[in-house]
Short mmCIF file of C-alpha atoms in Angstrom, two decimals:
data_model
loop_
_atom_site.label_atom_id
_atom_site.label_comp_id
_atom_site.label_asym_id
_atom_site.label_seq_id
_atom_site.Cartn_x
_atom_site.Cartn_y
_atom_site.Cartn_z
CA MET D 1 0.00 0.00 0.00
CA ILE D 2 1.18 3.53 -0.76
CA TRP D 3 -0.57 6.83 -0.22
CA VAL D 4 -1.04 9.22 -3.13
CA ASN D 5 -2.64 12.61 -2.46
CA GLU D 6 -3.92 11.20 0.85
CA LYS D 7 -5.65 8.28 -0.85
CA PRO D 8 -4.48 4.65 -0.45
CA GLN D 9 -3.30 2.87 -3.61
CA PRO D 10 -2.09 -0.67 -4.17
CA PHE D 11 1.69 -0.88 -4.44
CA ARG D 12 3.55 -2.65 -7.25
CA ARG D 13 7.34 -3.04 -7.12
CA GLY D 14 9.02 -0.67 -9.56
CA MET D 15 6.06 1.73 -9.88
CA THR D 16 7.10 5.37 -10.34
CA LEU D 17 5.54 8.73 -9.78
CA ALA D 18 5.47 9.32 -13.53
CA GLU D 19 3.06 6.36 -13.87
CA LEU D 20 0.84 7.67 -11.08
CA ALA D 21 0.84 11.13 -12.64
CA SER D 22 -0.44 9.81 -15.96
CA ALA D 23 -3.45 8.36 -14.13
CA ILE D 24 -4.07 11.26 -11.74
CA ASP D 25 -2.94 14.39 -13.61
CA PRO D 26 -0.77 14.19 -16.73
CA GLY D 27 0.16 17.86 -16.24
CA ALA D 28 1.64 17.24 -12.78
CA ASP D 29 5.08 18.76 -12.32
CA ILE D 30 5.52 18.60 -8.53
CA PHE D 31 6.36 15.28 -6.88
CA ILE D 32 6.85 14.84 -3.15
CA VAL D 33 7.65 11.57 -1.39
CA ASN D 34 7.69 11.36 2.40
CA GLY D 35 8.11 15.12 2.66
CA HIS D 36 10.90 15.47 0.07
CA PRO D 37 10.60 16.93 -3.44
CA VAL D 38 11.79 14.30 -5.94
CA SER D 39 11.86 13.65 -9.69
CA ALA D 40 9.04 11.87 -11.54
CA THR D 41 11.23 8.85 -12.28
CA THR D 42 11.75 8.05 -8.59
CA ALA D 43 10.80 4.45 -7.80
CA LEU D 44 8.43 4.05 -4.88
CA GLN D 45 8.47 1.73 -1.87
CA VAL D 46 5.80 0.19 0.32
CA GLY D 47 4.35 2.72 2.78
CA ASP D 48 5.47 5.82 0.87
CA HIS D 49 3.33 8.96 1.21
CA CYS D 50 3.33 10.84 -2.09
CA TRP D 51 1.95 14.02 -3.57
CA VAL D 52 1.45 14.39 -7.31
CA TRP D 53 0.56 18.00 -8.04
CA ARG D 54 0.39 20.52 -10.87
CA ARG D 55 1.89 23.86 -9.82
CA GLY D 56 -0.84 26.50 -9.40
CA ARG D 57 -3.74 24.08 -9.58
CA VAL D 58 -6.69 25.05 -7.39
CA PRO D 59 -8.32 21.99 -5.77
CA SER D 60 -12.06 21.57 -6.28
CA ALA D 61 -14.35 22.08 -3.30
CA ALA D 62 -14.74 18.31 -2.94
CA GLU D 63 -11.01 17.75 -3.07
CA MET D 64 -10.40 20.52 -0.53
CA GLY D 65 -12.95 18.90 1.75
CA GLN D 66 -11.12 15.59 1.37
CA LEU D 67 -7.75 17.16 2.19
CA LEU D 68 -9.18 18.77 5.32
CA HIS D 69 -11.00 15.58 6.23
CA ALA D 70 -7.68 13.75 6.10
CA ARG D 71 -6.39 16.07 8.85
CA HIS D 72 -9.48 16.63 10.95
CA THR D 73 -11.45 13.93 12.76
CA PRO D 74 -14.69 12.72 11.12
CA GLY D 75 -17.66 15.01 11.72
CA VAL D 76 -15.43 18.03 12.40
CA GLN D 77 -15.15 18.93 8.76
CA GLU D 78 -18.87 18.80 8.10
CA ARG D 79 -19.64 21.01 11.11
CA LEU D 80 -17.06 23.65 10.20
CA GLN D 81 -18.12 23.69 6.57
CA ALA D 82 -21.72 24.27 7.61
CA SER D 83 -20.79 27.26 9.82
CA ALA D 84 -20.58 31.01 9.24
CA VAL D 85 -18.38 33.25 11.40
CA GLY D 86 -18.34 37.06 11.60
CA ILE D 87 -15.13 38.91 12.45
CA MET D 88 -15.25 42.55 13.54
CA GLY D 89 -11.90 44.27 13.04
CA LEU D 90 -9.24 42.86 10.70
CA GLY D 91 -6.11 44.03 12.48
CA GLY D 92 -3.66 42.03 14.55
CA LEU D 93 -6.33 39.77 15.95
CA GLY D 94 -8.95 39.67 13.21
CA SER D 95 -6.66 39.01 10.25
CA LEU D 96 -5.12 36.03 12.03
CA VAL D 97 -8.48 34.65 13.18
CA ALA D 98 -9.73 34.85 9.59
CA VAL D 99 -6.75 32.97 8.18
CA ALA D 100 -6.89 30.26 10.86
CA LEU D 101 -10.61 29.65 10.28
CA ALA D 102 -10.17 29.66 6.50
CA ARG D 103 -7.36 27.11 6.76
CA MET D 104 -9.57 24.87 8.88
CA GLY D 105 -12.29 25.00 6.22
CA ILE D 106 -14.95 27.23 7.78
CA GLY D 107 -17.93 27.51 5.44
CA ALA D 108 -18.37 31.27 5.43
CA LEU D 109 -16.76 34.42 6.82
CA LEU D 110 -18.31 37.88 7.19
CA LEU D 111 -15.39 40.31 7.59
CA ALA D 112 -15.82 43.90 8.75
CA ASP D 113 -13.25 46.71 8.80
CA TYR D 114 -13.11 50.26 7.38
CA ASP D 115 -9.35 50.60 7.61
CA VAL D 116 -6.50 50.60 5.08
CA VAL D 117 -3.25 48.58 5.26
CA GLU D 118 -0.40 50.78 6.56
CA PRO D 119 3.31 50.02 6.95
CA THR D 120 3.19 49.86 10.76
CA ASN D 121 0.51 47.16 10.54
CA LEU D 122 3.02 44.68 9.15
CA ASN D 123 4.66 44.00 12.50
CA ARG D 124 1.69 41.78 13.39
CA GLN D 125 -1.19 41.86 10.93
CA TYR D 126 -1.66 39.31 8.18
CA TYR D 127 -0.92 41.67 5.29
CA PHE D 128 1.95 41.94 2.82
CA LEU D 129 4.16 44.79 1.57
CA GLU D 130 2.42 44.94 -1.79
CA GLN D 131 -0.94 45.39 -0.03
CA ILE D 132 -0.03 48.70 1.64
CA GLY D 133 -2.70 51.25 0.74
CA GLN D 134 -5.39 48.66 0.02
CA LYS D 135 -8.55 48.36 2.06
CA LYS D 136 -8.05 45.62 4.66
CA VAL D 137 -11.27 43.84 3.65
CA THR D 138 -10.04 43.68 0.05
CA ALA D 139 -6.49 42.63 0.89
CA LEU D 140 -7.56 39.95 3.35
CA CYS D 141 -10.22 38.59 1.01
CA GLU D 142 -7.55 38.16 -1.65
CA THR D 143 -5.18 36.40 0.78
CA LEU D 144 -7.92 34.04 1.95
CA GLY D 145 -8.59 33.12 -1.67
CA ARG D 146 -4.98 31.94 -1.93
CA VAL D 147 -5.31 29.83 1.20
CA ASN D 148 -8.75 28.27 0.73
CA PRO D 149 -10.85 29.55 -2.18
CA HIS D 150 -13.88 27.55 -1.05
CA VAL D 151 -14.66 29.74 1.96
CA ALA D 152 -17.58 32.06 1.11
CA VAL D 153 -16.14 35.44 2.11
CA THR D 154 -18.34 38.53 2.41
CA CYS D 155 -16.68 41.90 3.02
CA LEU D 156 -18.20 44.73 5.00
CA ASP D 157 -16.25 47.96 4.42
CA LYS D 158 -17.91 49.86 7.24
CA ARG D 159 -17.05 51.61 10.50
CA LEU D 160 -19.39 49.73 12.84
CA VAL D 161 -21.33 51.39 15.65
CA GLU D 162 -23.26 49.67 18.46
CA GLU D 163 -26.59 49.82 16.59
CA ASP D 164 -25.12 47.98 13.57
CA ILE D 165 -23.97 44.86 15.38
CA ALA D 166 -27.25 42.97 15.79
CA LYS D 167 -28.40 43.87 12.26
CA GLU D 168 -25.20 42.98 10.42
CA PHE D 169 -24.37 39.73 12.22
CA THR D 170 -27.76 38.18 12.79
CA GLY D 171 -27.02 35.40 10.28
CA VAL D 172 -23.72 34.05 11.66
CA ASP D 173 -23.19 31.13 14.02
CA ALA D 174 -20.31 32.80 15.85
CA LEU D 175 -19.04 36.38 16.10
CA VAL D 176 -15.46 37.36 16.96
CA GLU D 177 -14.65 40.81 18.35
CA CYS D 178 -11.20 41.97 17.26
CA PHE D 179 -11.54 45.72 17.69
CA ASP D 180 -8.72 48.04 18.73
CA ASP D 181 -10.96 50.61 20.45
CA PRO D 182 -12.04 49.62 23.99
CA ALA D 183 -15.27 51.62 23.68
CA MET D 184 -16.30 49.54 20.66
CA LYS D 185 -15.33 46.37 22.52
CA ALA D 186 -17.73 47.30 25.33
CA ALA D 187 -20.46 48.51 22.95
CA SER D 188 -20.27 45.32 20.96
CA LEU D 189 -20.54 43.02 23.98
CA ARG D 190 -23.50 45.04 25.18
CA ALA D 191 -25.20 44.73 21.77
CA VAL D 192 -24.62 40.98 21.65
CA LEU D 193 -25.89 40.35 25.19
CA ARG D 194 -29.00 42.48 24.62
CA ASP D 195 -29.88 41.71 20.99
CA LEU D 196 -27.94 38.74 19.56
CA SER D 197 -28.59 35.87 21.96
CA GLY D 198 -28.52 33.14 19.31
CA VAL D 199 -24.88 33.72 18.33
CA TYR D 200 -21.68 32.50 19.99
CA TYR D 201 -19.37 35.40 20.88
CA VAL D 202 -15.62 35.59 21.49
CA CYS D 203 -14.23 39.00 22.45
CA SER D 204 -10.82 40.28 23.45
CA SER D 205 -9.13 42.51 26.00
CA GLY D 206 -5.47 42.89 26.89
CA VAL D 207 -3.10 41.50 24.24
CA ALA D 208 -0.27 44.05 24.09
CA GLY D 209 3.43 43.73 24.89
CA TYR D 210 5.58 40.67 25.44
CA GLY D 211 4.44 39.68 28.90
CA ASP D 212 3.92 36.16 30.15
CA ASN D 213 2.22 33.82 27.65
CA ALA D 214 0.26 32.15 30.42
CA LEU D 215 -1.58 35.35 31.30
CA ILE D 216 -3.45 35.28 27.95
CA ARG D 217 -6.52 33.33 29.05
CA THR D 218 -9.94 32.42 27.68
CA ARG D 219 -12.63 33.25 30.24
CA ARG D 220 -16.32 32.40 30.07
CA LEU D 221 -18.48 35.48 30.69
CA TYR D 222 -21.90 34.00 29.94
CA PRO D 223 -23.11 30.81 28.22
CA GLY D 224 -21.59 30.92 24.74
CA VAL D 225 -19.77 34.19 25.44
CA TYR D 226 -16.01 34.18 26.04
CA LEU D 227 -13.29 36.77 26.53
CA VAL D 228 -9.66 36.23 25.48
CA GLY D 229 -6.69 38.24 26.76
CA ASP D 230 -5.02 39.17 30.02
CA GLU D 231 -7.60 41.94 30.61
CA GLU D 232 -4.84 44.36 31.63
CA SER D 233 -2.27 44.94 28.87
CA ALA D 234 -3.65 47.87 26.91
CA ALA D 235 -1.79 49.02 23.82
CA ALA D 236 0.25 52.05 24.96
CA PRO D 237 3.64 53.69 24.41
CA GLY D 238 6.21 51.25 25.79
CA GLN D 239 3.74 48.38 25.50
CA GLY D 240 2.95 47.98 21.84
CA LEU D 241 1.05 45.30 19.98
CA MET D 242 3.47 42.62 18.81
CA ALA D 243 3.00 39.65 16.50
CA ALA D 244 3.80 36.90 18.98
CA ARG D 245 1.53 37.80 21.89
CA VAL D 246 -1.30 39.10 19.70
CA GLY D 247 -1.01 35.82 17.82
CA ILE D 248 -1.49 33.82 21.01
CA ALA D 249 -4.73 35.68 21.69
CA ALA D 250 -5.91 35.46 18.08
CA HIS D 251 -5.47 31.69 18.02
CA GLN D 252 -7.16 31.29 21.38
CA GLN D 253 -10.07 33.19 19.84
CA ALA D 254 -10.08 31.00 16.72
CA ASN D 255 -9.84 27.79 18.72
CA GLN D 256 -12.62 28.93 21.04
CA VAL D 257 -14.84 29.51 18.00
CA VAL D 258 -14.11 25.97 16.84
CA ARG D 259 -14.86 24.59 20.32
CA LEU D 260 -18.21 26.38 20.39
CA LEU D 261 -19.19 25.31 16.87
CA LEU D 262 -18.31 21.72 17.70
CA ALA D 263 -20.26 21.89 20.97
CA ALA D 264 -17.17 21.13 23.01
CA GLU D 265 -18.39 23.34 25.87
CA LYS D 266 -21.33 21.43 27.36
CA GLU D 267 -22.83 24.38 29.22
CA ASP D 268 -22.98 26.67 26.20
CA GLU D 269 -26.34 26.12 24.53
CA ARG D 270 -27.36 29.61 23.36
CA GLY D 271 -30.51 31.20 22.03
CA MET Q 1 -25.28 50.88 51.90
CA ARG Q 2 -23.88 47.54 50.84
CA ILE Q 3 -23.78 46.32 47.26
CA VAL Q 4 -22.05 43.37 45.59
CA CYS Q 5 -19.80 44.09 42.62
CA ASN Q 6 -18.16 41.22 40.73
CA GLY Q 7 -18.80 39.00 43.71
CA MET Q 8 -17.24 41.36 46.24
CA GLU Q 9 -19.13 43.34 48.87
CA ARG Q 10 -18.67 47.09 48.66
CA GLU Q 11 -19.88 50.00 50.75
CA VAL Q 12 -21.33 52.92 48.76
CA ALA Q 13 -23.31 56.02 49.65
CA GLY Q 14 -27.10 55.76 49.40
CA GLY Q 15 -28.46 56.94 46.06
CA THR Q 16 -25.15 56.43 44.21
CA LEU Q 17 -25.67 56.34 40.49
CA LEU Q 18 -24.04 53.53 38.48
CA ALA Q 19 -21.95 56.03 36.50
CA ASP Q 20 -20.51 57.50 39.69
CA PHE Q 21 -19.76 54.05 41.09
CA ILE Q 22 -17.89 53.10 37.91
CA ARG Q 23 -15.91 56.35 38.04
CA GLN Q 24 -15.10 55.76 41.71
CA LEU Q 25 -13.47 52.48 40.65
CA GLY Q 26 -11.21 54.48 38.34
CA LEU Q 27 -12.83 53.09 35.18
CA GLU Q 28 -13.94 54.90 32.04
CA LEU Q 29 -17.66 54.56 31.38
CA GLU Q 30 -17.21 53.90 27.66
CA THR Q 31 -15.08 50.83 28.26
CA VAL Q 32 -17.42 49.11 30.72
CA VAL Q 33 -20.35 46.72 30.23
CA ALA Q 34 -22.66 46.69 33.25
CA GLU Q 35 -25.15 44.11 34.44
CA CYS Q 36 -27.34 45.19 37.37
CA ASP Q 37 -29.55 42.65 39.12
CA GLY Q 38 -29.38 40.34 36.10
CA ARG Q 39 -30.04 42.94 33.40
CA ILE Q 40 -27.55 44.35 30.88
CA LEU Q 41 -27.92 48.12 30.99
CA LYS Q 42 -28.02 50.41 27.96
CA ARG Q 43 -25.17 52.90 27.92
CA GLU Q 44 -27.54 55.85 28.45
CA GLU Q 45 -28.82 54.23 31.67
CA TYR Q 46 -25.47 54.50 33.44
CA GLU Q 47 -26.14 58.13 34.36
CA THR Q 48 -29.67 57.50 35.64
CA HIS Q 49 -29.57 54.04 37.22
CA GLU Q 50 -29.55 54.33 41.00
CA LEU Q 51 -27.94 51.58 43.08
CA HIS Q 52 -29.85 50.30 46.10
CA GLU Q 53 -29.10 48.21 49.19
CA GLY Q 54 -28.13 44.76 47.99
CA SER Q 55 -27.68 45.69 44.32
CA ARG Q 56 -25.80 42.95 42.43
CA VAL Q 57 -23.51 44.53 39.87
CA GLU Q 58 -21.27 42.79 37.33
CA LEU Q 59 -18.81 44.97 35.44
CA ILE Q 60 -16.67 43.89 32.50
CA ARG Q 61 -13.95 46.39 31.62
CA PHE Q 62 -12.16 46.36 28.25
CA VAL Q 63 -8.66 47.67 27.46
CA GLY Q 64 -7.57 48.76 24.02
CA GLY Q 65 -5.47 47.06 21.40
CA GLY Q 66 -6.16 44.46 18.75
#
């Protein structure tokens, strides 16, 4: 038995990648065996894990689902693919949450930010040099398309106020608060608690600096409502936002969304 | 009079408004979500909501950066 593109195939002594390519994709020009790039004429051995790939090819939705399924436990993939997540703020937290969820195969993302990519964003936000000057919603949407084109991404180029929150995010399964402004963080939690009871919510407070990793915690505020951060480290001169610590918080947020969508928290039935 | 805030007993003057109580804690009103006796208050209520003996208050304070 060998594995080709995550699928088992019967093994025959002397079989090569070139042969496999002719059956799978005659245009394939990338060959990987057990993690190493090799030539097409390489002979295979029992137990080899191979990839036969054409450079630049975009996998179909079904194939993408299969690839994710190969990594995630059964049932996980179907749940994530059936879910929609809103992300408010696409800065240091939001851009990373979006990429993590897209990689894991979330079904849909509703992304909101009014801001533009600036050079000082690059120390932590998931943008690239050539995207400076672009709207964050546009730049991030493009990046997500390169990571997983089968996520349905909707962009909201809008400066949100408290009254918008319930209206704009009524259709999502989970909402992630990644704002910079503490007044909007409070306003948004208030709006969710008062008017959006059917939606899981993961907010943030205190992610600046390079303090102790262990102080970034995920705390349950209400059923289905969680807060991530150390609740103290405000962004300030001498305590800036930095990629590593912001990244810890962002991935705690993303993982908490996954836990809620997969009903991992027993006491969190909402709505 | 005695109230409970985030699980801790506190002594406040009779008739204290929620907004004043929050300010006394050194917090900025805009950054705080307040639940009083099980109800999430609208922002405009902070300046009119009067605390009473035994009021149960839960405050969640946000800091900036993201």
